[in-house]
mmCIF file of C-alpha atoms and ligand atoms in Angstrom:
data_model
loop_
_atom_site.group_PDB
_atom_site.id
_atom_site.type_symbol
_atom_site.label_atom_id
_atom_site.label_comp_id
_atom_site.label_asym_id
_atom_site.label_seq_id
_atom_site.Cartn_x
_atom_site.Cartn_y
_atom_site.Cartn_z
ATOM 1 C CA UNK G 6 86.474 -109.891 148.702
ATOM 2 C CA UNK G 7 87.506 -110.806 145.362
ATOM 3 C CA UNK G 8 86.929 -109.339 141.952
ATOM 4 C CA UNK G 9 84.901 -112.064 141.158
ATOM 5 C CA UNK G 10 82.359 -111.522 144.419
ATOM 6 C CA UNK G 11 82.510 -107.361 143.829
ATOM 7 C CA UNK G 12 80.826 -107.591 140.415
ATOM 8 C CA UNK G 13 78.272 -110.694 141.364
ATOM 9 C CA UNK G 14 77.474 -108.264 144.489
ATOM 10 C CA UNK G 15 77.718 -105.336 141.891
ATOM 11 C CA UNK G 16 75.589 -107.545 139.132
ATOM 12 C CA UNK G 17 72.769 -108.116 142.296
ATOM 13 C CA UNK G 18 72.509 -104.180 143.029
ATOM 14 C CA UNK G 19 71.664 -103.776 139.165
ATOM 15 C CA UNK G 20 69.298 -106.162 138.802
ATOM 16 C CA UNK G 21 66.744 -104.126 140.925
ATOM 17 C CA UNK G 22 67.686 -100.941 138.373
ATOM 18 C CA UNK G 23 64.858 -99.260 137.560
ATOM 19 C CA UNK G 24 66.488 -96.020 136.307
ATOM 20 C CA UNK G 25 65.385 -95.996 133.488
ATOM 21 C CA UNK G 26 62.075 -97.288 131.426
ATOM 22 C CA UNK G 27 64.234 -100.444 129.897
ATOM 23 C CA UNK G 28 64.085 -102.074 133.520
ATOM 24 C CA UNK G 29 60.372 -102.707 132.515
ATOM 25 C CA UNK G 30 60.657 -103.495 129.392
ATOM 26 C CA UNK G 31 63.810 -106.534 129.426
ATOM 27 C CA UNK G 32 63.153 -110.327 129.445
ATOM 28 C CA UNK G 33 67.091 -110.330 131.109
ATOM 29 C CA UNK G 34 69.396 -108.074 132.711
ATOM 30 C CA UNK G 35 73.135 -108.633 130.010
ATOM 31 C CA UNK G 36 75.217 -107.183 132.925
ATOM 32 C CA UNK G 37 78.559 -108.538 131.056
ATOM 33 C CA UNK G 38 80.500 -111.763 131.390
ATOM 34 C CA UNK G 39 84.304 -113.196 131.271
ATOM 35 C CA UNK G 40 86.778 -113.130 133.533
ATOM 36 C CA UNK G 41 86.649 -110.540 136.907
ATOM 37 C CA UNK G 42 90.783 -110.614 136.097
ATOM 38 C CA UNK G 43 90.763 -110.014 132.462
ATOM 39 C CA UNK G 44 93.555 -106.973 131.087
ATOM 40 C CA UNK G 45 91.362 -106.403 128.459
ATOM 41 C CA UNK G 46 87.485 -105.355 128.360
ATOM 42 C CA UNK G 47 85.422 -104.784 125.583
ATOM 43 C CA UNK G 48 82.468 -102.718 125.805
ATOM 44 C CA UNK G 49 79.332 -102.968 123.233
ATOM 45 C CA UNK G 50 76.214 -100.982 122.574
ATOM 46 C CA UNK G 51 73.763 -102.963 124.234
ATOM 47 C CA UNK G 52 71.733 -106.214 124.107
ATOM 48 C CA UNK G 53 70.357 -106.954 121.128
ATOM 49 C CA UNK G 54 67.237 -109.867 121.033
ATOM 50 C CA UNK G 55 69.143 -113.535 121.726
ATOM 51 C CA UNK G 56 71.311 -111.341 125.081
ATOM 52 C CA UNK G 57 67.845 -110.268 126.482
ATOM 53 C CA UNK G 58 66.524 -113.979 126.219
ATOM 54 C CA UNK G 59 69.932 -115.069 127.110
ATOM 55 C CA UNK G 60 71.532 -112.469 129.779
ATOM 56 C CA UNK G 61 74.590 -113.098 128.367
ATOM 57 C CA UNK G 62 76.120 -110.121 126.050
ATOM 58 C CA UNK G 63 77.076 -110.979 122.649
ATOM 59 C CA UNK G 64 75.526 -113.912 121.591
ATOM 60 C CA UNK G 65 73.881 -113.079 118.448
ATOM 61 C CA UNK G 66 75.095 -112.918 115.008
ATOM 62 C CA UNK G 67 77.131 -110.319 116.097
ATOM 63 C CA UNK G 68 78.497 -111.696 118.788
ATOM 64 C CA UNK G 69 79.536 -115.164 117.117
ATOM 65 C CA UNK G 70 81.335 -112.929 114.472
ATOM 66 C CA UNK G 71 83.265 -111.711 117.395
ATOM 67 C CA UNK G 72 84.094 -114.888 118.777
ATOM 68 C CA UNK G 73 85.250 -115.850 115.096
ATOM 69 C CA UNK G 74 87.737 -112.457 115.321
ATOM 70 C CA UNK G 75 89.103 -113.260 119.010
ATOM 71 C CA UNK G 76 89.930 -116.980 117.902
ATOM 72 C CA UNK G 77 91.665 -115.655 114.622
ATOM 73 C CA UNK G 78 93.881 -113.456 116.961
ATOM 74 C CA UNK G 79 94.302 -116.325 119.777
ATOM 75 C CA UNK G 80 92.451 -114.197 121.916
ATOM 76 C CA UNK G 81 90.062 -116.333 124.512
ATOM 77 C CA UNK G 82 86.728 -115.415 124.980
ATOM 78 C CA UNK G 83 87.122 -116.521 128.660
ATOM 79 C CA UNK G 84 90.155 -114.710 129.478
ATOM 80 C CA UNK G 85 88.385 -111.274 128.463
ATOM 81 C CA UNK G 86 85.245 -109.172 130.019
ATOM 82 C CA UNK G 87 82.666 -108.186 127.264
ATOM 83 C CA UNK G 88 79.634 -105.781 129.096
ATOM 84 C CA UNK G 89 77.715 -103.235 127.330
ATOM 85 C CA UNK G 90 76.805 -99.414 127.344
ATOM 86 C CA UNK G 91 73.581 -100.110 128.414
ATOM 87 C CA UNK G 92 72.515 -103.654 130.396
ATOM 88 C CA UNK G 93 69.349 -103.194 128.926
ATOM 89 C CA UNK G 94 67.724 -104.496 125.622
ATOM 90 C CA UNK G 95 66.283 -100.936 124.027
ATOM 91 C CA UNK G 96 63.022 -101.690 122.196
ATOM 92 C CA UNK G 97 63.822 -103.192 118.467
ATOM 93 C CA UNK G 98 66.950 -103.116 118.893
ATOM 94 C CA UNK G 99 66.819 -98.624 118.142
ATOM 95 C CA UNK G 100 69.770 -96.688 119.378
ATOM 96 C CA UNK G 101 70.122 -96.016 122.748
ATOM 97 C CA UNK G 102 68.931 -92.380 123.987
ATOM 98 C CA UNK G 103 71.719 -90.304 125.997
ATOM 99 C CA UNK G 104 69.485 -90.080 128.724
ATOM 100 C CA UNK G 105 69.507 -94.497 129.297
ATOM 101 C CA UNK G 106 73.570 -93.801 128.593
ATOM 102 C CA UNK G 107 72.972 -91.187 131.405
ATOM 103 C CA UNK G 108 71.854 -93.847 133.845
ATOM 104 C CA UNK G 109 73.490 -97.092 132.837
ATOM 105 C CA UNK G 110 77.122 -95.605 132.245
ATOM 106 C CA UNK G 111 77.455 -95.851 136.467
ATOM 107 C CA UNK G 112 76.992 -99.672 136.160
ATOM 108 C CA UNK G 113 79.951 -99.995 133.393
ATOM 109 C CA UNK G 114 82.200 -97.371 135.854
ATOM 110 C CA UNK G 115 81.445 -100.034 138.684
ATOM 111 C CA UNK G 116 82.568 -103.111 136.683
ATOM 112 C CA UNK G 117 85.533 -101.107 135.361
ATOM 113 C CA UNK G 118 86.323 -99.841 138.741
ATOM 114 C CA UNK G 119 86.044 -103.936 140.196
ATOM 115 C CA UNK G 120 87.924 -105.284 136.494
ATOM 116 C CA UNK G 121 90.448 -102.776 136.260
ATOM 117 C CA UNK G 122 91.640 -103.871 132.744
ATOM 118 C CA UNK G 123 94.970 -102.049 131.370
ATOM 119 C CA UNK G 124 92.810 -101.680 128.153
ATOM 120 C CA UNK G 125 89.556 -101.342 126.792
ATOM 121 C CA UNK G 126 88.182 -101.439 122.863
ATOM 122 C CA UNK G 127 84.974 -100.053 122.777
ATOM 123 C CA UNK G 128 82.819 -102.349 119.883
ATOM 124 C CA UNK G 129 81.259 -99.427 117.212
ATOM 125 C CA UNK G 130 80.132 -96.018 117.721
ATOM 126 C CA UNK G 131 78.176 -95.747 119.779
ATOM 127 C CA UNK G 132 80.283 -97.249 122.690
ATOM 128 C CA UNK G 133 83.461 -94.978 121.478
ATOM 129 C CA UNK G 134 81.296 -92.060 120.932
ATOM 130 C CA UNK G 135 80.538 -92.641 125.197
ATOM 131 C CA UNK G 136 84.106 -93.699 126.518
ATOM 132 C CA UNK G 137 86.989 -91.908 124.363
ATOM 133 C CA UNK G 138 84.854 -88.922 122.931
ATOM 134 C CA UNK G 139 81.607 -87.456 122.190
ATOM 135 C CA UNK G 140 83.188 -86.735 118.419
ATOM 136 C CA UNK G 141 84.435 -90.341 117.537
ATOM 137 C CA UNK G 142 84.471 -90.944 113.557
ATOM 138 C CA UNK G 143 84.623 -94.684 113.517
ATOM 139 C CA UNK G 144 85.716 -94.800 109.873
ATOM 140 C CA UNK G 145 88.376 -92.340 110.457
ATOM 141 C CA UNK G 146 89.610 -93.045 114.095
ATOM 142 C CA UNK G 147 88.840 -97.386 114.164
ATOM 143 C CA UNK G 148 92.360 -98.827 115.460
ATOM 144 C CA UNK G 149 93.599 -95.595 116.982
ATOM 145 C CA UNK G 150 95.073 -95.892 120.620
ATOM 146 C CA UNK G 151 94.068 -93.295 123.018
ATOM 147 C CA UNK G 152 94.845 -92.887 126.298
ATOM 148 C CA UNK G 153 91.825 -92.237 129.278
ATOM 149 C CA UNK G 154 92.692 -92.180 133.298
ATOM 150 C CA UNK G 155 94.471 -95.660 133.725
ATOM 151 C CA UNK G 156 93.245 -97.016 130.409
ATOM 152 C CA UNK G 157 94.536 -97.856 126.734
ATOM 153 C CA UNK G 158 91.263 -97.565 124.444
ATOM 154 C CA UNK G 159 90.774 -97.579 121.117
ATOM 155 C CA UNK G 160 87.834 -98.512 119.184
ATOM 156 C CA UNK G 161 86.588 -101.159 116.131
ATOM 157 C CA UNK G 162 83.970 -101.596 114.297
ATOM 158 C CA UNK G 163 80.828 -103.000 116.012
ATOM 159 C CA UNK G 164 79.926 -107.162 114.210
ATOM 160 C CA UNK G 165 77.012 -105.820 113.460
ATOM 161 C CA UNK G 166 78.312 -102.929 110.872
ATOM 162 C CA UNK G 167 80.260 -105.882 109.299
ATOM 163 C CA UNK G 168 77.490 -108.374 108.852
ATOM 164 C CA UNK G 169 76.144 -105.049 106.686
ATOM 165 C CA UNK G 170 79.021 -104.022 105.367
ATOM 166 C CA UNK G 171 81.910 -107.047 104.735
ATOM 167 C CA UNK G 172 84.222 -104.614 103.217
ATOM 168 C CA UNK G 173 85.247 -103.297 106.762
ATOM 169 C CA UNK G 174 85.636 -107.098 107.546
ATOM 170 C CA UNK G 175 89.977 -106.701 106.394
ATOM 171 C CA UNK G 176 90.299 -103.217 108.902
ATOM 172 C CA UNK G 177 88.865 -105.140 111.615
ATOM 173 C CA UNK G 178 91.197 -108.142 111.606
ATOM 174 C CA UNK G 179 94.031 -105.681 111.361
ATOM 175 C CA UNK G 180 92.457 -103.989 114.125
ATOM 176 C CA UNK G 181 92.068 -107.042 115.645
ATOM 177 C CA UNK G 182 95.767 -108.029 115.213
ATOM 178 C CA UNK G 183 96.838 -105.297 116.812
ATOM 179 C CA UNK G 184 95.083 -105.475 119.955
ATOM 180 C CA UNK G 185 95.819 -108.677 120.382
ATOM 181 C CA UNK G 186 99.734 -107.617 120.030
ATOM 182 C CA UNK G 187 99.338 -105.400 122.797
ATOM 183 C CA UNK G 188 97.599 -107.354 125.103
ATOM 184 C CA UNK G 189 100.645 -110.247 124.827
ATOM 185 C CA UNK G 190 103.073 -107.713 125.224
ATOM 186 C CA UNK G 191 100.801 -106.321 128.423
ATOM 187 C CA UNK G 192 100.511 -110.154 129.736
ATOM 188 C CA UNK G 193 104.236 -110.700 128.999
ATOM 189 C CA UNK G 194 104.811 -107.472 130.741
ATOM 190 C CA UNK G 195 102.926 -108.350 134.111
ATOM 191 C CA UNK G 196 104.439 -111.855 134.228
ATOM 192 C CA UNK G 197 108.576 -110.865 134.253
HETATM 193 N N1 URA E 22 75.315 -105.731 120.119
HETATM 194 C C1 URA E 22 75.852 -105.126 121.198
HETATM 195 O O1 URA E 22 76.294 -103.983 121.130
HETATM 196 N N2 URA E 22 75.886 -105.800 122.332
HETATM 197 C C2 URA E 22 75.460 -107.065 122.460
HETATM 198 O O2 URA E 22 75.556 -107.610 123.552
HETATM 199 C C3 URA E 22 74.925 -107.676 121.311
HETATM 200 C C4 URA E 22 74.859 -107.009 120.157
#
């Protein structure tokens, strides 16, 4: 079967997801879309308002700034997967609790384990603070690499923190820049 039939297979068995009270609550299920291929994931927080009417993560405000980063850095939208923590849409848009993480974290293994990118940027805090360690410091630690199991990771600032806050806006394109200089030379890599 091929990548792209193990997550749609993978996307069905987490539509019926009940684990946790957001199943009730959701318009849509944001599993995560792009390419089953891609080298390079990025991982969110979760839905925010237009993904739950949508099903499609990053979408939003947020999400269009990110677009407006990955075409800066030639970076296609389509090439990469974008899920998030949770595939659920917490109630206004409030943190998610560890014990949804708890739950939905399996679904992200799954599409990791299908994907297998080379590397993964988680988008803000919260995301980092899940998949590279429970004591991230965006501020301090944005645009570090770290290696995890088969992964390159390294975290940037979630949109939304820069739609608040556009002096961050300069670290993330730097950021930015950089991961997209790794994933060429990962691309390059694979191809010789
Ligand atoms: N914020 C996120 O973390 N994820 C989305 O999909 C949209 C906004």
């Amino acid at each position: 079967m091929s990548k792209e039939e193990l997550l749609a297979r993978a996307k069905e068995t987490c539509e019926g997801c009940q684990g946790c009270p957001l199943g009730k609550t959701r318009t849509n299920l944001v599993y995560g879309v792009g390419n089953a291929e891609a080298r390079l994931m990025f991982v969110g927080e979760a839905p925010g308002e237009r993904e739950d009417a949508t099903g499609i993560p990053f979408v939003g405000a947020a999400g269009q700034l990110l677009d407006r980063y990955l075409m800066a850095v030639g970076i296609p939208r389509e090439d990469v997967y974008i899920a998030n923590i949770l595939k659920c849409r917490p109630p206004h848009n409030r943190d998610p609790l560890p014990e949804e993480e708890d739950v939905c974290i399996a679904h992200l293994r799954t599409q990791v384990k299908i994907i297998a990118p080379r590397m993964i940027v988680c988008l803000g805090r919260i995301s980092a603070m899940r998949l590279i360690k429970p004591d991230f410091r965006i501020t301090r630690e944005h645009g570090i690499w770290f290696r995890r199991g088969n992964f390159d990771m390294c975290a940037v600032y979630h949109p939304s923190a820069l739609l608040r806050d556009a002096s961050k806006k300069e670290d993330m394109l730097e950021d930015m820049k950089v991961i997209a200089e790794r994933y060429r030379a990962y691309l390059t890599e694979e191809n010789n």
